Short mmCIF file of N, CA and C in Angstrom, two decimals:
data_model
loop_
_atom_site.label_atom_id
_atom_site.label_comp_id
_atom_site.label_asym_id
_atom_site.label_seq_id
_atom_site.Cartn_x
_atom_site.Cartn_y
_atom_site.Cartn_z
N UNK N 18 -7.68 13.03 8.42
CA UNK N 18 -6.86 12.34 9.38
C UNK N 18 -5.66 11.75 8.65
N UNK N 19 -4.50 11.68 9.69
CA UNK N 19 -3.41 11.07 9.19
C UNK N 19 -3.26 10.00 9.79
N UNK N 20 -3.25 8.76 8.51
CA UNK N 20 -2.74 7.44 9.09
C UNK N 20 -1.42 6.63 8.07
N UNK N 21 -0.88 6.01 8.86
CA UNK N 21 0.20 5.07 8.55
C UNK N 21 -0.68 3.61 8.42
N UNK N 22 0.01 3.22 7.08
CA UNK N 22 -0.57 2.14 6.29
C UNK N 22 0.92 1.22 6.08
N UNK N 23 1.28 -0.26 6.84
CA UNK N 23 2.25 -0.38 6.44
C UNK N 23 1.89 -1.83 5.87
N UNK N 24 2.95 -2.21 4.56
CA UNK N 24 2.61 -2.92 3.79
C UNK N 24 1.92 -2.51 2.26
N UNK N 25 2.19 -1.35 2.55
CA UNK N 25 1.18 -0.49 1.22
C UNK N 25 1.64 -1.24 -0.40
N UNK N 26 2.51 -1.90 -0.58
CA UNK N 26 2.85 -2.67 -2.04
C UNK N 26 2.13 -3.87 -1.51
N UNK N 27 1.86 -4.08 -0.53
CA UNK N 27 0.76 -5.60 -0.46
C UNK N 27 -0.35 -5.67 -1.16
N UNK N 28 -1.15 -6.74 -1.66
CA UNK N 28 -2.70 -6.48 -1.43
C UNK N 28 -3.29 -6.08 -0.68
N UNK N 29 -3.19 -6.32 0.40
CA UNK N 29 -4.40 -5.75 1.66
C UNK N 29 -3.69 -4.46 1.72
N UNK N 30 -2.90 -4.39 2.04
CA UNK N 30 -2.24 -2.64 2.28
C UNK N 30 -2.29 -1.72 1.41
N UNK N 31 -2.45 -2.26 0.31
CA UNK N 31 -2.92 -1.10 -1.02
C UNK N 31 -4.61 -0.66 -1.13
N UNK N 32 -4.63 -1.90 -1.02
CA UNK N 32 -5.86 -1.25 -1.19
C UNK N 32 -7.00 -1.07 0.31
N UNK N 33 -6.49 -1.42 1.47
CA UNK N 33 -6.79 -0.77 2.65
C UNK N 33 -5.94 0.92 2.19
N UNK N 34 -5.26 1.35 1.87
CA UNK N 34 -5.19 3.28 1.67
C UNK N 34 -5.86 3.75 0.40
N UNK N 35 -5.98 2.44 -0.56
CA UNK N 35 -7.00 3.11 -1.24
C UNK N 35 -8.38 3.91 -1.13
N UNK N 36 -8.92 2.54 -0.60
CA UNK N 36 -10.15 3.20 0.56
C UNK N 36 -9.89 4.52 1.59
N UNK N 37 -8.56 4.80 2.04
CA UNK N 37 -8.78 5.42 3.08
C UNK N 37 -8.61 6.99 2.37
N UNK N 38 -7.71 6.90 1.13
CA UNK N 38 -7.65 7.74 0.62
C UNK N 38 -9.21 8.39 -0.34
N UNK N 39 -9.28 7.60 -0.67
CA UNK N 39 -11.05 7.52 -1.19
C UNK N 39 -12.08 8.62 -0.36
N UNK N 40 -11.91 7.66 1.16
CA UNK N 40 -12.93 8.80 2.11
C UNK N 40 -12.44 10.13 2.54
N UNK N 41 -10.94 10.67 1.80
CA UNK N 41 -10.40 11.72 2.12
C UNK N 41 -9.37 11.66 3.05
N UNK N 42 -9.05 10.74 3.86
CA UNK N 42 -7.94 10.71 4.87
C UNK N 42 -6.50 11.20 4.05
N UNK N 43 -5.58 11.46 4.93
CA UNK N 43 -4.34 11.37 4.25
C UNK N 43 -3.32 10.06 4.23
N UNK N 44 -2.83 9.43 3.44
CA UNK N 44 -2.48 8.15 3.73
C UNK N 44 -0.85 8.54 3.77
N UNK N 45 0.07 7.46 4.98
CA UNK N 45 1.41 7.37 4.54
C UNK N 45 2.10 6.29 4.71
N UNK N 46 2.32 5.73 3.23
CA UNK N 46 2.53 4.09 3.02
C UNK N 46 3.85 3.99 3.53
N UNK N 47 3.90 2.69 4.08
CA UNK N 47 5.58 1.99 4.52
C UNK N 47 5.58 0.61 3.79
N UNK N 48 6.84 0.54 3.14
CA UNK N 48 6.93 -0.78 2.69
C UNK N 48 8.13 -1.39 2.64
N UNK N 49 8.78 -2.45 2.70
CA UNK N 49 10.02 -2.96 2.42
C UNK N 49 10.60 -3.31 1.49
N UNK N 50 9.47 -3.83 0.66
CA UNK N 50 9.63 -3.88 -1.16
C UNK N 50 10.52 -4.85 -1.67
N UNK N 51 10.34 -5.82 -0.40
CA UNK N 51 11.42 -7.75 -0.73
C UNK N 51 10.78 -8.37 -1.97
N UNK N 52 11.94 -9.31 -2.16
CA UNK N 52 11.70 -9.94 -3.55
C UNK N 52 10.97 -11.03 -3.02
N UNK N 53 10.28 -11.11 -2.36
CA UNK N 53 9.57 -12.52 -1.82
C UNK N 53 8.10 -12.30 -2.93
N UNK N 54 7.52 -11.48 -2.97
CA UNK N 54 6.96 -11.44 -3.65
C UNK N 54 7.47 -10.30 -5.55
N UNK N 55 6.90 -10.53 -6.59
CA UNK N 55 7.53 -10.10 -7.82
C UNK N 55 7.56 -8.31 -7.49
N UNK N 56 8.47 -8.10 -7.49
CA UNK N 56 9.15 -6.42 -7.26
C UNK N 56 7.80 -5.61 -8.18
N UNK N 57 8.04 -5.50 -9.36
CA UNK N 57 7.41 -4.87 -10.56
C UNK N 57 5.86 -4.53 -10.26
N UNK N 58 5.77 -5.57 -9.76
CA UNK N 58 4.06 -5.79 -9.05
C UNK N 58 3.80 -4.38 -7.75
N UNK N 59 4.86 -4.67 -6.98
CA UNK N 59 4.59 -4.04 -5.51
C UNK N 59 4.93 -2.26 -5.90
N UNK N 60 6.06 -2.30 -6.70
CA UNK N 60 6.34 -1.28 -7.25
C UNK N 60 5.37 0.03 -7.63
N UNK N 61 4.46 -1.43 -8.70
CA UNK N 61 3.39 -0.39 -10.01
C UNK N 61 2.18 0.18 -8.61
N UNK N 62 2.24 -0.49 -7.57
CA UNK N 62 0.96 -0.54 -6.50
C UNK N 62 1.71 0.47 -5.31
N UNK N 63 2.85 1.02 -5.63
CA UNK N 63 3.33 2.46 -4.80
C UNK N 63 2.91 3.66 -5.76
N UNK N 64 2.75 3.90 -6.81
CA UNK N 64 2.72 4.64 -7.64
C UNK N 64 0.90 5.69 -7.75
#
């Protein structure tokens, strides 16, 4: 299955497609990637 995961550089959003990717789904992350939280961080957690 295909799902949209948005927030995917978040905590919860990373690793909510981790899991989803895990059970085989196909994941497709959306993110905005603001400096509200440290860039480098949200970045290494798109990758």
């Amino acid at each position: 299955m295909r799902i949209l995961v948005t927030g995917t550089a978040g905590f919860v959003g990373f690793h909510l497609a981790q899991r989803l990717i895990d059970r085989g789904d196909e994941v497709v992350g959306l993110d905005s990637v603001n400096d509200y939280y440290d860039v480098r961080l949200k970045l290494g957690r798109l990758c």
